[in-house]
Short mmCIF file of C-alpha atoms in Angstrom, two decimals:
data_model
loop_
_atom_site.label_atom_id
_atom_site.label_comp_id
_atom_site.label_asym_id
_atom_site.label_seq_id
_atom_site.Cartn_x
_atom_site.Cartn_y
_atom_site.Cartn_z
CA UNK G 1 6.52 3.01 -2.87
CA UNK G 2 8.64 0.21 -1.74
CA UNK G 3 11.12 1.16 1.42
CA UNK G 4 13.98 0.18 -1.03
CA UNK G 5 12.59 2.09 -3.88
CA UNK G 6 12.58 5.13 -1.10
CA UNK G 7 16.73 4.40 -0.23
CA UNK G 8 17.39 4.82 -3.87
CA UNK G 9 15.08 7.98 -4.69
CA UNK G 10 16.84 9.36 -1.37
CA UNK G 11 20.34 8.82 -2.54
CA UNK G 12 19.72 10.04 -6.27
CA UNK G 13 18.27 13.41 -4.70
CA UNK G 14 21.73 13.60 -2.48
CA UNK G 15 23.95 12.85 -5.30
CA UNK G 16 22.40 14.90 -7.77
CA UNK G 17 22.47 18.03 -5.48
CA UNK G 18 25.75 17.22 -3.53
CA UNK G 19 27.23 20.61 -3.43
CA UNK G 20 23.72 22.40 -2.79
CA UNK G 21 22.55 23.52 0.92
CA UNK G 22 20.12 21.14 2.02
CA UNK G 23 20.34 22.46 6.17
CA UNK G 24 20.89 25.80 7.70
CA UNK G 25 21.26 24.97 11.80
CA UNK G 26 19.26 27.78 13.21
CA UNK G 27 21.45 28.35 16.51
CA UNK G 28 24.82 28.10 14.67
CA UNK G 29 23.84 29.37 11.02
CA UNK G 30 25.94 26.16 10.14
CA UNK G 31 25.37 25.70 6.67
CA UNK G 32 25.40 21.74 5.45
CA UNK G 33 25.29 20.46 2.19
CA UNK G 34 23.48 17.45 0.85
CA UNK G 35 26.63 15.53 0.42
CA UNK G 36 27.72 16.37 4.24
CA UNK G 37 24.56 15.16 5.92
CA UNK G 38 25.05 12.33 3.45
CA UNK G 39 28.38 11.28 4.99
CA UNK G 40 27.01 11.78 8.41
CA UNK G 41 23.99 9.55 7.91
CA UNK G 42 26.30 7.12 6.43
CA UNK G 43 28.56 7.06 9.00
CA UNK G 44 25.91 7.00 11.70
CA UNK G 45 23.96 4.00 9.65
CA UNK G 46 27.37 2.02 10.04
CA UNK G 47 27.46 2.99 13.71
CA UNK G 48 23.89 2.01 14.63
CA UNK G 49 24.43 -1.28 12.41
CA UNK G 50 27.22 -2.55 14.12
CA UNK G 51 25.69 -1.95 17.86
CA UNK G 52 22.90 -4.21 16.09
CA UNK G 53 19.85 -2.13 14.88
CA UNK G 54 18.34 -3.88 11.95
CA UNK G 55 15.79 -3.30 9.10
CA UNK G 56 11.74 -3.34 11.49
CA UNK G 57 13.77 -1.97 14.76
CA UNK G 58 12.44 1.25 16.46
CA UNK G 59 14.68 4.18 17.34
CA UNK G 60 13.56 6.55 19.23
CA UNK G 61 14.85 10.38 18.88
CA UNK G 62 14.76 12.31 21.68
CA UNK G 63 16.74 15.14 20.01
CA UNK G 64 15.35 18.95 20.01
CA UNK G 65 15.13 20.13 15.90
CA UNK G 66 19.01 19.66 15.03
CA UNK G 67 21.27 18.94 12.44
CA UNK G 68 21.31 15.49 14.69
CA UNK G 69 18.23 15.11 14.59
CA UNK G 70 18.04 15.10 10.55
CA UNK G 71 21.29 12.58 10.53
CA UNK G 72 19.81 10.03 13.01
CA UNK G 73 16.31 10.28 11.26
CA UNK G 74 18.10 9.34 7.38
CA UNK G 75 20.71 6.79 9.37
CA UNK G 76 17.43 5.12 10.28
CA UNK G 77 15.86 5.28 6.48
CA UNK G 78 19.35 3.94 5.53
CA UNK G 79 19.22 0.79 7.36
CA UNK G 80 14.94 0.64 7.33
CA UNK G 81 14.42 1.09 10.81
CA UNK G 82 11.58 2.80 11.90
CA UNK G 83 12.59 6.50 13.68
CA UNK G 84 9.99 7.03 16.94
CA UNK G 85 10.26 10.77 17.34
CA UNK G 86 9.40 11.61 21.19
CA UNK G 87 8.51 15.19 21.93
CA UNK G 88 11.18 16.23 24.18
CA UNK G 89 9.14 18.62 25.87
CA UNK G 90 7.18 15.29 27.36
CA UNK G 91 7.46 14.63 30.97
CA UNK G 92 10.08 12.10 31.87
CA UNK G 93 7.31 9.17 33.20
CA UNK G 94 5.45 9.85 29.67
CA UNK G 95 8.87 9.33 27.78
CA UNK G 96 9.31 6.36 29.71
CA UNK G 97 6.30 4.85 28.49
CA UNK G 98 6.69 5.85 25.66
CA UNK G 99 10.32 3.96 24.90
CA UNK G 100 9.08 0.90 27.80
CA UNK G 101 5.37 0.11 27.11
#
């Protein structure tokens, strides 16, 4: 399936269940809905666009499981970079080569 085909498929499954839960934060009990983690990803993909991430760039996430973690991740499908997720459990010299090498 084509990365663009993906966006679209992603966006119809948002819209068409808008007022549904899609996340439940498990330290809060913060209940989202898909059209609020829509709105954040949105807003986030604008963010990471204008500081000049791009369609092929590599983010890495170096969040614990998190609502964040969920918004970065489809801010990154938005736009077609490519999310890196680093265990953040790793040592600090293993992130480092991680993100550096």
């Amino acid at each position: 399936m084509a990365a663009d085909s993906s966006i679209e498929l992603m966006r119809t499954v948002f819209l068409d269940n808008k007022n549904k839960i899609f996340l439940i934060d498990s330290l809060s009990g913060r209940e989202f809905t898909y059209q609020e983690i829509e709105h954040f990803y949105l807003q986030l993909a604008s963010l990471l666009s204008a500081r000049g991430i791009r369609k092929g760039d590599r983010v890495a996430l170096l969040l614990p499981n998190s609502p964040e973690y969920v918004v970065l991740y489809f801010s990154c499908m938005q736009l077609g970079a490519i999310p890196v997720p680093i265990n953040i459990n790793l040592a600090a010299k293993d992130i480092s080569h991680i993100i550096f090498h």
